[in-house]
Coordinates of C-alpha atoms in Angstrom, one line a residue:
X1 CA -9.5 -34.5 -31.2
X2 CA -11.0 -31.6 -33.0
X3 CA -10.2 -31.2 -36.7
X4 CA -8.1 -28.2 -37.7
X5 CA -8.2 -27.5 -41.4
X6 CA -5.0 -26.2 -43.0
X7 CA -5.4 -22.7 -44.4
X8 CA -5.3 -22.4 -48.2
X9 CA -3.8 -18.9 -48.1
X10 CA -0.5 -18.4 -49.8
X11 CA 2.2 -15.9 -49.0
X12 CA 2.4 -15.2 -52.8
X13 CA -0.4 -13.5 -54.7
X14 CA -1.5 -12.9 -58.3
X15 CA -0.7 -9.3 -59.3
X16 CA -3.7 -7.0 -59.8
X17 CA -4.2 -5.5 -63.2
X18 CA -6.7 -2.7 -63.9
X19 CA -8.4 -2.0 -67.2
X20 CA -10.6 1.1 -68.0
X21 CA -10.5 4.5 -66.3
X22 CA -12.5 6.3 -63.7
X23 CA -15.3 4.9 -61.7
X24 CA -16.0 2.1 -64.2
X25 CA -12.5 0.6 -64.2
X26 CA -12.3 -3.0 -63.3
X27 CA -9.6 -5.1 -61.7
X28 CA -8.3 -8.6 -62.5
X29 CA -6.3 -10.8 -60.1
X30 CA -5.0 -9.9 -56.6
X31 CA -5.9 -13.2 -55.1
X32 CA -3.7 -15.2 -52.7
X33 CA -6.0 -18.3 -52.5
X34 CA -7.1 -20.9 -55.0
X35 CA -10.2 -20.1 -57.2
X36 CA -13.3 -19.3 -55.0
X37 CA -11.5 -20.3 -51.8
X38 CA -12.9 -17.3 -50.0
X39 CA -13.6 -19.5 -47.0
X40 CA -9.9 -19.4 -46.4
X41 CA -10.0 -15.7 -45.7
X42 CA -7.6 -14.7 -48.4
X43 CA -7.5 -11.6 -50.6
X44 CA -9.6 -13.2 -53.3
X45 CA -11.0 -10.8 -55.9
X46 CA -14.1 -11.6 -57.9
X47 CA -13.5 -12.7 -61.5
X48 CA -14.9 -10.4 -64.2
X49 CA -17.0 -11.0 -67.3
X50 CA -16.4 -9.5 -70.7
X51 CA -19.2 -9.1 -73.3
X52 CA -18.1 -10.0 -76.8
X53 CA -19.0 -7.9 -79.9
X54 CA -17.8 -8.9 -83.4
X55 CA -17.3 -6.2 -86.1
X56 CA -19.0 -8.6 -88.5
X57 CA -22.3 -8.1 -86.6
X58 CA -24.7 -10.9 -85.5
X59 CA -25.2 -12.8 -88.8
X60 CA -25.2 -16.5 -88.0
X61 CA -25.4 -15.9 -84.2
X62 CA -28.0 -17.6 -81.9
X63 CA -31.4 -16.1 -81.7
X64 CA -31.0 -14.5 -78.3
X65 CA -27.8 -12.7 -79.4
X66 CA -29.6 -11.4 -82.5
X67 CA -32.6 -10.3 -80.4
X68 CA -30.4 -8.5 -77.9
X69 CA -28.8 -6.4 -80.5
X70 CA -31.9 -5.8 -82.6
X71 CA -32.0 -2.3 -84.1
X72 CA -28.2 -1.8 -83.8
X73 CA -26.9 -0.7 -87.2
X74 CA -23.2 -0.2 -86.3
X75 CA -20.5 -1.8 -84.2
X76 CA -20.5 1.3 -82.0
X77 CA -24.2 0.8 -81.3
X78 CA -23.6 -2.9 -80.5
X79 CA -20.8 -2.0 -78.2
X80 CA -23.0 0.5 -76.4
X81 CA -25.7 -2.1 -76.0
X82 CA -23.1 -4.7 -74.8
X83 CA -22.0 -2.3 -72.1
X84 CA -25.6 -2.4 -70.8
X85 CA -25.8 -6.2 -70.7
X86 CA -26.7 -7.4 -67.2
X87 CA -23.7 -9.1 -65.7
X88 CA -21.1 -7.6 -68.0
X89 CA -18.0 -5.8 -66.6
X90 CA -16.3 -4.8 -69.8
X91 CA -16.8 -4.9 -73.6
X92 CA -14.6 -6.8 -76.0
X93 CA -14.5 -5.7 -79.7
X94 CA -13.2 -8.4 -82.1
X95 CA -12.0 -7.3 -85.5
X96 CA -13.0 -10.6 -87.1
X97 CA -13.3 -8.9 -90.5
X98 CA -9.6 -8.1 -90.6
X99 CA -8.6 -11.8 -91.1
X100 CA -6.6 -12.0 -94.4
X101 CA -8.2 -15.4 -94.9
X102 CA -11.7 -13.9 -94.6
X103 CA -12.9 -10.4 -95.4
X104 CA -9.4 -8.9 -95.1
X105 CA -10.8 -5.6 -94.0
X106 CA -8.1 -2.9 -94.0
X107 CA -6.5 -1.7 -90.8
X108 CA -7.7 1.8 -91.6
X109 CA -11.4 0.8 -91.8
X110 CA -11.1 -1.2 -88.6
X111 CA -9.6 1.9 -86.8
X112 CA -12.5 4.1 -88.0
X113 CA -14.8 1.5 -86.4
X114 CA -12.8 1.5 -83.2
X115 CA -12.8 5.3 -83.0
X116 CA -16.6 5.2 -83.1
X117 CA -16.7 2.6 -80.3
X118 CA -14.3 4.6 -78.1
X119 CA -16.6 7.6 -78.6
X120 CA -19.8 5.7 -77.9
X121 CA -18.9 3.9 -74.6
X122 CA -17.3 4.8 -71.3
X123 CA -16.9 1.3 -69.9
X124 CA -13.6 -0.7 -69.9
X125 CA -12.6 -2.1 -73.3
X126 CA -10.6 -4.9 -74.7
X127 CA -9.6 -5.2 -78.4
X128 CA -9.2 -8.6 -80.2
X129 CA -7.2 -8.9 -83.4
X130 CA -7.8 -11.0 -86.5
X131 CA -5.8 -14.0 -85.3
X132 CA -3.2 -13.4 -88.0
X133 CA 0.1 -12.6 -86.5
X134 CA 1.4 -10.4 -89.3
X135 CA -1.9 -8.4 -89.7
X136 CA -2.3 -8.0 -85.9
X137 CA 1.2 -6.6 -85.5
X138 CA -0.1 -3.6 -87.4
X139 CA -3.8 -3.7 -86.4
X140 CA -3.2 -3.9 -82.6
X141 CA -0.5 -1.3 -82.5
X142 CA -2.9 1.1 -84.3
X143 CA -5.6 0.1 -81.9
X144 CA -3.4 0.9 -78.9
X145 CA -2.9 4.4 -80.4
X146 CA -6.6 5.0 -81.1
X147 CA -7.5 4.0 -77.5
X148 CA -4.7 6.2 -75.9
X149 CA -5.8 7.3 -72.5
X150 CA -8.5 4.6 -72.1
X151 CA -6.3 1.9 -70.5
X152 CA -7.7 -0.9 -72.7
X153 CA -6.7 -4.5 -72.8
X154 CA -5.0 -5.5 -76.1
X155 CA -5.7 -9.2 -77.0
X156 CA -3.2 -10.5 -77.9
X157 CA 0.5 -10.6 -78.2
X158 CA 1.9 -13.9 -79.5
X159 CA 5.4 -15.2 -80.0
X160 CA 5.4 -14.0 -83.6
X161 CA 4.4 -10.4 -82.9
X162 CA 4.9 -9.7 -79.2
X163 CA 7.7 -7.1 -79.7
X164 CA 5.7 -4.6 -81.7
X165 CA 2.4 -5.1 -79.9
X166 CA 3.8 -5.1 -76.3
X167 CA 6.2 -2.2 -76.9
X168 CA 3.5 -0.1 -78.6
X169 CA 0.6 -1.2 -76.6
X170 CA 2.2 -0.8 -73.2
X171 CA 5.2 1.4 -73.4
X172 CA 4.1 3.9 -76.0
X173 CA 0.3 4.1 -75.4
X174 CA 0.0 2.8 -71.8
X175 CA -2.5 0.0 -72.5
X176 CA -2.5 -3.5 -71.0
X177 CA -1.5 -6.4 -73.1
X178 CA -2.4 -10.1 -73.1
X179 CA 0.3 -12.7 -73.7
X180 CA -1.3 -15.4 -75.8
X181 CA 0.1 -19.0 -75.8
X182 CA -1.4 -22.4 -76.5
X183 CA -2.5 -24.2 -73.3
X184 CA 0.9 -25.1 -72.0
X185 CA 2.5 -23.8 -68.8
X186 CA 6.0 -23.7 -70.3
X187 CA 4.9 -21.8 -73.4
X188 CA 3.0 -19.3 -71.2
X189 CA 6.0 -18.7 -69.0
X190 CA 8.3 -18.4 -71.9
X191 CA 6.2 -15.6 -73.5
X192 CA 5.9 -13.8 -70.2
X193 CA 9.7 -13.9 -69.9
X194 CA 10.2 -12.5 -73.4
X195 CA 7.7 -9.6 -72.8
X196 CA 9.3 -8.9 -69.4
X197 CA 12.7 -8.7 -71.0
X198 CA 11.4 -5.8 -73.1
X199 CA 11.2 -3.9 -69.9
X200 CA 7.5 -4.3 -69.5
X201 CA 6.5 -5.1 -65.9
X202 CA 4.2 -8.1 -65.2
X203 CA 1.8 -5.6 -63.6
X204 CA 1.0 -4.4 -67.1
X205 CA 0.2 -7.8 -68.6
X206 CA -2.3 -10.6 -68.4
X207 CA -2.2 -14.1 -69.8
X208 CA -4.4 -15.6 -72.5
X209 CA -3.3 -19.3 -72.2
X210 CA -6.1 -20.7 -74.3
X211 CA -9.1 -22.9 -73.7
X212 CA -11.2 -25.6 -75.3
X213 CA -14.9 -26.0 -75.2
X214 CA -16.1 -28.3 -72.5
X215 CA -16.3 -31.9 -73.8
X216 CA -13.6 -31.2 -76.4
X217 CA -10.4 -32.3 -74.7
X218 CA -11.0 -29.9 -71.9
X219 CA -9.1 -32.0 -69.3
X220 CA -5.8 -30.7 -70.6
X221 CA -7.0 -27.1 -70.3
X222 CA -8.0 -27.7 -66.7
X223 CA -4.7 -29.3 -65.8
X224 CA -2.7 -26.5 -67.4
X225 CA -4.6 -23.8 -65.6
X226 CA -4.2 -25.7 -62.3
X227 CA -0.5 -26.0 -62.8
X228 CA -0.1 -22.3 -63.6
X229 CA -2.0 -21.3 -60.5
X230 CA -0.1 -23.8 -58.4
X231 CA 3.3 -22.5 -59.7
X232 CA 2.3 -18.9 -59.1
X233 CA 1.0 -19.3 -55.6
X234 CA 2.6 -22.4 -54.0
X235 CA 6.0 -22.0 -55.8
X236 CA 6.0 -18.2 -55.8
X237 CA 6.8 -18.0 -59.5
X238 CA 6.6 -14.3 -60.1
X239 CA 6.5 -14.8 -63.9
X240 CA 3.2 -16.7 -63.6
X241 CA 1.7 -14.4 -61.0
X242 CA -0.3 -12.7 -63.7
X243 CA -4.1 -12.7 -64.1
X244 CA -5.6 -14.9 -66.8
X245 CA -8.3 -13.9 -69.3
X246 CA -10.1 -16.5 -71.4
X247 CA -12.2 -15.7 -74.5
X248 CA -14.7 -18.5 -74.0
X249 CA -17.3 -17.7 -76.7
X250 CA -14.9 -17.8 -79.6
X251 CA -14.1 -21.4 -78.7
X252 CA -17.6 -22.6 -78.0
X253 CA -19.1 -20.9 -81.0
X254 CA -17.6 -23.5 -83.4
X255 CA -18.9 -26.6 -81.7
X256 CA -21.6 -28.7 -83.2
X257 CA -23.8 -28.1 -80.1
X258 CA -23.7 -24.3 -80.8
X259 CA -24.1 -24.5 -84.5
X260 CA -26.6 -27.2 -85.2
X261 CA -30.1 -25.8 -85.8
X262 CA -33.1 -27.5 -84.1
X263 CA -34.5 -28.4 -87.5
X264 CA -31.5 -30.5 -88.2
X265 CA -31.6 -32.4 -84.9
X266 CA -34.8 -31.9 -83.0
X267 CA -33.7 -34.3 -80.2
X268 CA -31.0 -31.8 -79.2
X269 CA -33.5 -29.0 -78.4
X270 CA -33.1 -25.4 -79.3
X271 CA -29.8 -24.1 -80.7
X272 CA -30.1 -21.0 -78.6
X273 CA -30.2 -23.0 -75.3
X274 CA -27.3 -25.2 -76.4
X275 CA -25.2 -22.2 -77.4
X276 CA -25.8 -20.6 -74.0
X277 CA -25.1 -23.9 -72.2
X278 CA -21.8 -24.4 -73.9
X279 CA -20.6 -20.9 -72.9
X280 CA -21.8 -21.4 -69.3
X281 CA -20.2 -24.8 -68.7
X282 CA -16.9 -23.9 -70.3
X283 CA -16.7 -20.5 -68.5
X284 CA -17.6 -22.2 -65.2
X285 CA -14.8 -24.7 -65.7
X286 CA -12.3 -22.1 -66.6
X287 CA -13.2 -20.0 -63.6
X288 CA -12.9 -23.0 -61.3
X289 CA -9.5 -23.7 -62.7
X290 CA -8.2 -20.2 -62.2
X291 CA -9.0 -17.8 -65.0
X292 CA -9.7 -14.3 -63.7
X293 CA -11.9 -13.1 -66.6
X294 CA -14.1 -14.8 -69.1
X295 CA -15.4 -13.4 -72.4
X296 CA -18.9 -14.4 -73.4
X297 CA -21.5 -13.3 -76.0
X298 CA -24.8 -14.9 -75.0
X299 CA -26.9 -12.8 -72.6
X300 CA -28.1 -15.8 -70.7
X301 CA -24.5 -17.0 -70.3
X302 CA -23.3 -13.6 -69.1
X303 CA -26.1 -13.3 -66.5
X304 CA -25.7 -16.9 -65.3
X305 CA -21.9 -16.7 -64.9
X306 CA -22.1 -13.4 -63.1
X307 CA -24.6 -14.9 -60.7
X308 CA -22.4 -17.9 -60.1
X309 CA -19.4 -15.6 -59.3
X310 CA -21.5 -13.6 -56.9
X311 CA -22.8 -16.7 -55.1
X312 CA -19.3 -18.3 -54.7
X313 CA -17.6 -15.1 -53.7

């Protein structure tokens, strides 16, 4: 008796979210199959790759990252160079300097930087805050205003500041917003519910459900992503039918593999290769588990992951 495989297509689908404007706009989501199950003939859309730029520049970064941005004197110049990186689909500007526990750069100075970036590039943009809920409640609202008309992705709204960021980012300035939670399906859905109750449709949001670097307790990340996709597609849970974005490089950058110089451990090989490898394996795992967009900084990682996506789609 011939084998007849069961289709992996679902009647439910992930909502499609667009960032950017014009011909360079990119889409996330839209799929009604599991990750990379294009052989099932579903409406799978290709995941996208964001290129990360810190407003603190490239100090302390791997050699290939420094080399790529050589000659760039400003964040705007770095963003313009990032927009040209082979394999990248959008640029992510991280206001790392705004962290109150770090440089504590003022919101005003950060917005001057963001204005220069908006003027320098015409590709889709995402803006990452400092990571401090209170500071970001102001910073990201101002960022949404500065980027009005550009349809940017604001990363991220958390339980402690979602009201101001989501209301201003989406309703006032018509941007997209990421709901950030901590690697847990219940926390992710709860924040989606809270944002939806503000009157913001799920079509205007994405999820940032967190990640870990591969080899650092990643199994829980994979199972959480799998559960979210299963609930969205198999159980038709409309509050989880939202694309997922994952800032991979901010997680992998702090691992010993990415930080240890070759002079300190020659047996490990070059730091540059390890840093790229950590981004690649983590991004590949996140994509296989269901994320729709990954954010990377290393040129080799961006090119490799883009090639992987193209081959599998």
